[in-house]
PDB file of C-alpha atoms in Angstrom:
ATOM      1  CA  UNK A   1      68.936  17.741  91.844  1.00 61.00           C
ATOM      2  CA  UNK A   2      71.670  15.664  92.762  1.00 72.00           C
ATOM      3  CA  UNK A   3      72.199  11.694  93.202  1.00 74.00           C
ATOM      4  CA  UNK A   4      72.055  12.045  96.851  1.00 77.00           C
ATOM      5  CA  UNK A   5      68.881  14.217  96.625  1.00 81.00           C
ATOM      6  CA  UNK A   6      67.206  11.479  95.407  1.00 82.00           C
ATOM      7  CA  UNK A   7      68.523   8.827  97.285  1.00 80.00           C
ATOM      8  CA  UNK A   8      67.329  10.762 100.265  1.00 84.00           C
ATOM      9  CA  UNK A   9      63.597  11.172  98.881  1.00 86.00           C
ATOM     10  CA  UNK A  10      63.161   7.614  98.197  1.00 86.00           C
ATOM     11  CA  UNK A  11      64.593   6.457 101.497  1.00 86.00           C
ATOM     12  CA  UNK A  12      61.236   7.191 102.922  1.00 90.00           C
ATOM     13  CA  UNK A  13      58.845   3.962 102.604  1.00 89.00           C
ATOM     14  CA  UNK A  14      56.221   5.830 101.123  1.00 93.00           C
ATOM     15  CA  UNK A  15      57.701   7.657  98.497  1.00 92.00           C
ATOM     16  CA  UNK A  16      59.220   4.577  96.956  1.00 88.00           C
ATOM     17  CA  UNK A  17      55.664   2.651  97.103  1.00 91.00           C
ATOM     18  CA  UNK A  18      54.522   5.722  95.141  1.00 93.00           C
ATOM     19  CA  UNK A  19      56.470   5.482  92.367  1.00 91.00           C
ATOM     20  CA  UNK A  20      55.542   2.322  91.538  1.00 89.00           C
ATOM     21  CA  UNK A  21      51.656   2.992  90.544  1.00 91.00           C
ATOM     22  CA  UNK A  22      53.096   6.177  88.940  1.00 92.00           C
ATOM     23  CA  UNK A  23      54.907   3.827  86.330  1.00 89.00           C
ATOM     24  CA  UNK A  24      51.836   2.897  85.179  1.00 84.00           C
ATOM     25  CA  UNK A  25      49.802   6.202  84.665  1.00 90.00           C
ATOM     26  CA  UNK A  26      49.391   9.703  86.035  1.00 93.00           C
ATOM     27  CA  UNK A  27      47.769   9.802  89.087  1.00 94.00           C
ATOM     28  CA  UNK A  28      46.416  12.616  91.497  1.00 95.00           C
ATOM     29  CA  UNK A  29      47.208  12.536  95.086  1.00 95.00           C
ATOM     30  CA  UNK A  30      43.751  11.702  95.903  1.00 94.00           C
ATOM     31  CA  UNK A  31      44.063   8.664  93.261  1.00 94.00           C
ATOM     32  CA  UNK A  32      47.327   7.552  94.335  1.00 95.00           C
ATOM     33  CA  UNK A  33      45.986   7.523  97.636  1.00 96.00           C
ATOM     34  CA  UNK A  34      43.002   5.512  97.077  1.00 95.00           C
ATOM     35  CA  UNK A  35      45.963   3.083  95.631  1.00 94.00           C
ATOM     36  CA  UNK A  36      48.112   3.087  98.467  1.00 94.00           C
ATOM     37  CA  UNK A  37      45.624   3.416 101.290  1.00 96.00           C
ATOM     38  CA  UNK A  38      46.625   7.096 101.891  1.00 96.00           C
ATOM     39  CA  UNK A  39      45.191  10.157 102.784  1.00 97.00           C
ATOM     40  CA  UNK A  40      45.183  12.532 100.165  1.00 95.00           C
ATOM     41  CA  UNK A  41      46.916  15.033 101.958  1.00 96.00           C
ATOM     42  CA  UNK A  42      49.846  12.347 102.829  1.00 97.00           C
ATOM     43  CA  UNK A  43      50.533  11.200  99.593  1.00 97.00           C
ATOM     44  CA  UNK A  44      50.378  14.782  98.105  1.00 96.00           C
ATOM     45  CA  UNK A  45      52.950  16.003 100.605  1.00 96.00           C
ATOM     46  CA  UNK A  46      55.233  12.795  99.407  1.00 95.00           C
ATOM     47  CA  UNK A  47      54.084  13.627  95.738  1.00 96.00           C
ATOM     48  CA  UNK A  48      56.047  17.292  96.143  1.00 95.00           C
ATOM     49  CA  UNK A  49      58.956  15.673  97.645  1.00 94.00           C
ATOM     50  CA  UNK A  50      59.401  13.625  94.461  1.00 94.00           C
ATOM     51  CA  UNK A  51      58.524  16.206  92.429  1.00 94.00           C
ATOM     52  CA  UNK A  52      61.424  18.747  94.041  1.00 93.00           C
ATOM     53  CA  UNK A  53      63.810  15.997  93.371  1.00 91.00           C
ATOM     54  CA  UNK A  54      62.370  15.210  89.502  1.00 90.00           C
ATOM     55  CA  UNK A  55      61.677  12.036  90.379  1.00 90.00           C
ATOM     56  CA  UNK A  56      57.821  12.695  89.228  1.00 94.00           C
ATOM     57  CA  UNK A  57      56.444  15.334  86.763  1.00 94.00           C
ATOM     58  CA  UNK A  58      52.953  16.814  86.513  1.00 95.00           C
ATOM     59  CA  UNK A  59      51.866  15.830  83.593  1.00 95.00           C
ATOM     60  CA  UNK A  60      48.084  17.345  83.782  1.00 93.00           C
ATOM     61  CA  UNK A  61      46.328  19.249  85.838  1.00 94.00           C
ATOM     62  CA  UNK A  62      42.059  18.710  85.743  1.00 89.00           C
ATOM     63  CA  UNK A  63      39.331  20.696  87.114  1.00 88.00           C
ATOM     64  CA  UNK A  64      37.645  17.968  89.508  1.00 83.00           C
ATOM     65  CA  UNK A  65      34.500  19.526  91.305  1.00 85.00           C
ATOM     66  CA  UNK A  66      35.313  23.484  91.306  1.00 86.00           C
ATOM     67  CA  UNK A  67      39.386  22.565  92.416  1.00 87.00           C
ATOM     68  CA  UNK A  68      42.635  21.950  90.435  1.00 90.00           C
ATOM     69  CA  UNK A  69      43.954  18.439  90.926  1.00 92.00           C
ATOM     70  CA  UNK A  70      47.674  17.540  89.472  1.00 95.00           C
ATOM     71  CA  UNK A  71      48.211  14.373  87.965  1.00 95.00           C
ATOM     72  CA  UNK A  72      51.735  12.918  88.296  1.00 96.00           C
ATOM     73  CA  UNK A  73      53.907  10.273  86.533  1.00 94.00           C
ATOM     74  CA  UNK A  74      57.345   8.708  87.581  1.00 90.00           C
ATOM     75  CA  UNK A  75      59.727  10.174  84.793  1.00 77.00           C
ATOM     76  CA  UNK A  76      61.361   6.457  84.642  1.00 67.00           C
ATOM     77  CA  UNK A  77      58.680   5.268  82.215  1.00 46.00           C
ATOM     78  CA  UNK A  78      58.910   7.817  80.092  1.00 44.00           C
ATOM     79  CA  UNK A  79      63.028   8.117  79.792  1.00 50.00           C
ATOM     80  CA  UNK A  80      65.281   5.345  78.779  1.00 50.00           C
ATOM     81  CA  UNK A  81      67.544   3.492  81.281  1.00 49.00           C
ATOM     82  CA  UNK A  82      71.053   5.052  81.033  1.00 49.00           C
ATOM     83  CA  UNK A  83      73.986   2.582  80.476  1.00 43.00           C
ATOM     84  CA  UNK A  84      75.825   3.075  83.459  1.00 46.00           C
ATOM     85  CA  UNK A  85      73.597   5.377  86.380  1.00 49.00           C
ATOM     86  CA  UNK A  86      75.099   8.021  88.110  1.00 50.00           C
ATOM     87  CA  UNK A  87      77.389   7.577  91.229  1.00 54.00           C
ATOM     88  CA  UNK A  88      76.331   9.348  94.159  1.00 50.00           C
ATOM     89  CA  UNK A  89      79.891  11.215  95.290  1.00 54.00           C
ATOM     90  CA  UNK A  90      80.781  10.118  98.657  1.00 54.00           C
ATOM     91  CA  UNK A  91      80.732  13.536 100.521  1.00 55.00           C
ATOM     92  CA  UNK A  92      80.784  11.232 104.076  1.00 61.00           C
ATOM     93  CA  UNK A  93      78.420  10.089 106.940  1.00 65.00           C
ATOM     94  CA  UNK A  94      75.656  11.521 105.902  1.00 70.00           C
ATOM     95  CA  UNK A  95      76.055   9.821 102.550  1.00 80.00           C
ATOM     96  CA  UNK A  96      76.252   6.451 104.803  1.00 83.00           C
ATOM     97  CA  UNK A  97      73.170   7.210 106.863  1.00 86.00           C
ATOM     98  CA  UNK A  98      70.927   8.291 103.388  1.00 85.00           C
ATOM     99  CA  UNK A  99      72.336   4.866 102.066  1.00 85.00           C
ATOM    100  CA  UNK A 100      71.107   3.426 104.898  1.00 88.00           C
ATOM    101  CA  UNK A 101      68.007   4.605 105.054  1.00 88.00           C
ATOM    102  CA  UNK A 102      67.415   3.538 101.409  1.00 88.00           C
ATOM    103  CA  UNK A 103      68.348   0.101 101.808  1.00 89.00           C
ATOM    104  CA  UNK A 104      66.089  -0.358 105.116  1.00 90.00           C
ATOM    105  CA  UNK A 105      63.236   1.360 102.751  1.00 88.00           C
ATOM    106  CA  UNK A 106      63.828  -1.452 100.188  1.00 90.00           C
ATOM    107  CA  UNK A 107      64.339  -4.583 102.255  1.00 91.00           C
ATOM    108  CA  UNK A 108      60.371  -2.940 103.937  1.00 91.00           C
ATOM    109  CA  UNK A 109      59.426  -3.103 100.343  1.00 90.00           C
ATOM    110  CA  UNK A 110      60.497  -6.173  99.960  1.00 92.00           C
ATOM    111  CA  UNK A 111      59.336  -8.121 102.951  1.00 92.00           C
ATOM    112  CA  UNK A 112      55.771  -6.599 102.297  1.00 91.00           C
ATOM    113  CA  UNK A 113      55.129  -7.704  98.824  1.00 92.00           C
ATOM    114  CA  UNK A 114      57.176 -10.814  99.726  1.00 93.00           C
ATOM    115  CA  UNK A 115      53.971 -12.674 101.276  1.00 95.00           C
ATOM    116  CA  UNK A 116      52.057 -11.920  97.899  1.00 94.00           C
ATOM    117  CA  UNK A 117      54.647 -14.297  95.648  1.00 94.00           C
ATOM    118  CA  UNK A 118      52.702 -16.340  93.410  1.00 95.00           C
ATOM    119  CA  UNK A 119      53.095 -19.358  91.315  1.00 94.00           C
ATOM    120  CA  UNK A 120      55.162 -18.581  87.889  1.00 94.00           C
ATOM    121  CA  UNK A 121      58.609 -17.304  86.814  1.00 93.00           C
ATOM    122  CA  UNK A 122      60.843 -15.766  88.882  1.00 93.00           C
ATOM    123  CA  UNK A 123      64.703 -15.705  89.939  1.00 91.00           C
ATOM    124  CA  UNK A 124      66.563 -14.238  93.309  1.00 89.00           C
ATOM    125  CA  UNK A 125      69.797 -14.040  93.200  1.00 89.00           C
ATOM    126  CA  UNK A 126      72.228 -12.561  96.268  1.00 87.00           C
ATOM    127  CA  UNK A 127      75.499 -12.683  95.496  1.00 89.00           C
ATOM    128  CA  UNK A 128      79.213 -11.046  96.804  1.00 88.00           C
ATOM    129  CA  UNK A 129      81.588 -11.592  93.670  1.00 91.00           C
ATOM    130  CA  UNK A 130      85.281 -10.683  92.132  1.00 93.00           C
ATOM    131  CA  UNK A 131      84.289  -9.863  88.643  1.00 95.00           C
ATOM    132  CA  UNK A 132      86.255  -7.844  85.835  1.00 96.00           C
ATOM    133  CA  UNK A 133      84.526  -4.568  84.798  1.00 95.00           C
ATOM    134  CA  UNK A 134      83.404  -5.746  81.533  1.00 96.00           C
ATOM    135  CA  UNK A 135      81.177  -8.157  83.355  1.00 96.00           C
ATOM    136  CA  UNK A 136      79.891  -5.855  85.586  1.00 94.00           C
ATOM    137  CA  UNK A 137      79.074  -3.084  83.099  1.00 93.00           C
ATOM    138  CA  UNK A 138      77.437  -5.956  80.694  1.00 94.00           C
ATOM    139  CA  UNK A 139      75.455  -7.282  84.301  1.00 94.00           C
ATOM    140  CA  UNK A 140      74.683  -3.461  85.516  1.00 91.00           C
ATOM    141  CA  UNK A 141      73.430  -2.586  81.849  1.00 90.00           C
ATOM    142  CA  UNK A 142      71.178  -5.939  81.422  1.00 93.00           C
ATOM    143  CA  UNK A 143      69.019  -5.472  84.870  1.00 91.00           C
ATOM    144  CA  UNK A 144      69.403  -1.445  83.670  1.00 88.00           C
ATOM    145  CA  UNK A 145      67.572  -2.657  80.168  1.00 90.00           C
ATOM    146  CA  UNK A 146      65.273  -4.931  82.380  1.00 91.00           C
ATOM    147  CA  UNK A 147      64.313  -2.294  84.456  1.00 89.00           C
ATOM    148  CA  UNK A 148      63.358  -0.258  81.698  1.00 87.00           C
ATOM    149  CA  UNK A 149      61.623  -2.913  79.894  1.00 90.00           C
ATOM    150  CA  UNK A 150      58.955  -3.343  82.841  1.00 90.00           C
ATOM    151  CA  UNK A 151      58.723   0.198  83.579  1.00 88.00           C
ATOM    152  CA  UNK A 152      57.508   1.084  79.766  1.00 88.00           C
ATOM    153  CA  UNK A 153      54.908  -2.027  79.987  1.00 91.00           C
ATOM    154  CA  UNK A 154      53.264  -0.933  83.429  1.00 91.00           C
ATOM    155  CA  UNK A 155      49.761  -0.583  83.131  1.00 92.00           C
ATOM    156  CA  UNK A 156      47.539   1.005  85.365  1.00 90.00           C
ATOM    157  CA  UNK A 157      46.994  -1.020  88.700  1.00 92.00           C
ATOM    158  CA  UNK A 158      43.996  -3.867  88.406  1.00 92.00           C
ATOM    159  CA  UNK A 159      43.792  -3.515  84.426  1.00 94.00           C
ATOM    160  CA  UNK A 160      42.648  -6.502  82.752  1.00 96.00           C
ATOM    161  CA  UNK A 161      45.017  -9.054  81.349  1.00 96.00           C
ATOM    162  CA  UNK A 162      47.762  -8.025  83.861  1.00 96.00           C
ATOM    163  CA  UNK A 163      49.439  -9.418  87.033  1.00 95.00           C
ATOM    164  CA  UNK A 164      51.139  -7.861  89.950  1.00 95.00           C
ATOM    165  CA  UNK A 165      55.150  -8.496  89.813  1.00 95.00           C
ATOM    166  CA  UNK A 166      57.935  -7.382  91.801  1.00 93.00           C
ATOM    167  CA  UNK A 167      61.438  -6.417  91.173  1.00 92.00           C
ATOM    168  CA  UNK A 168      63.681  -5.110  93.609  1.00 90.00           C
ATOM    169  CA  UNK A 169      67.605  -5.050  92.212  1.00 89.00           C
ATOM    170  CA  UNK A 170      70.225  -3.541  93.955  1.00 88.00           C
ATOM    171  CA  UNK A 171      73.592  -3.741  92.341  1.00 89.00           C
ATOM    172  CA  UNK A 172      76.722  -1.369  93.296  1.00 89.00           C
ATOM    173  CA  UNK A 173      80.786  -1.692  93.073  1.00 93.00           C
ATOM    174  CA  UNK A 174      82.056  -2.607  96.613  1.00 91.00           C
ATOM    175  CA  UNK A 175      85.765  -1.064  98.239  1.00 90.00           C
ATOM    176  CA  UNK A 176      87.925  -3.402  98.700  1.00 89.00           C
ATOM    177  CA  UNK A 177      88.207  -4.909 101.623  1.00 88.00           C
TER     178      UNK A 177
END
């Protein structure tokens, strides 16, 4: 699948709360449901979108009461960050309008867990800079190797010893004006 087939499955608000529990552990639809505050049938209809796209993999499928239930992980945990990610090519409007779509899915992500902030460390930084490309490769790869550091120490949801956090990073080269 390509960039911009991912971009447009995680546009959709649900699909990018899903991968987050996914981080953690492999989850059925019914489970990841349960998380979310889904129906089963609505986050196993989002569950095969991600999957299309590779975004999620089955990882196990158990016998639960006479049926088959899949249990799916978000591959992110389970491959490293790459140095630089893939571009999406610009191919136009529709491009734009998936772009779009994405960033309105993560500012919604954002303003819900938003009310949930808690006492303790954490940084926000919004910022439209003129920076050489060594700096922005070193900047793209450290939130790339901080990314990956909290996706391979997710737990499941609610086990003991761990906290809720948030991270929501957006970084990309701009045109020039």
């Amino acid at each position: 699948m390509s960039a911009l087939d991912e971009l447009r499955a995680t546009a959709h608000p649900i699909r990018l709360r899903l991968l987050s529990p996914l981080t953690g552990v492999a989850m059925s639809a019914a489970e990841a449901g349960r998380e979310l505050g889904l129906s089963q049938a609505t986050a196993s209809y989002h569950l095969r979108v991600l999957e299309r796209v590779g975004l999620v993999e089955i990882v196990e499928v158990v016998t639960i009461r006479g049926g088959e239930a899949k249990r799916y992980r978000h591959l992110s945990s389970a491959q490293p960050f790459p140095v630089v990610p893939p571009t999406v090519d610009r191919t136009g409007d529709d491009t734009d309008a998936e772009r779009a779509r994405y960033v309105d899915a993560l500012a919604d992500e954002l303003r819900r867990r938003s009310p949930r902030r808690a006492d303790g460390p954490q940084i926000s930084t919004d910022a439209e800079l003129w920076v050489d490309p060594e700096t922005w490769q070193r900047v793209v790869r450290h939130v790339g190797h901080a990314s990956a550091l909290l996706h391979a120490a997710a737990q499941r949801p609610r086990t003991p010893g761990t906290n809720p956090v948030s991270m929501t990073a957006a970084l990309f080269p701009m045109r020039r004006p």
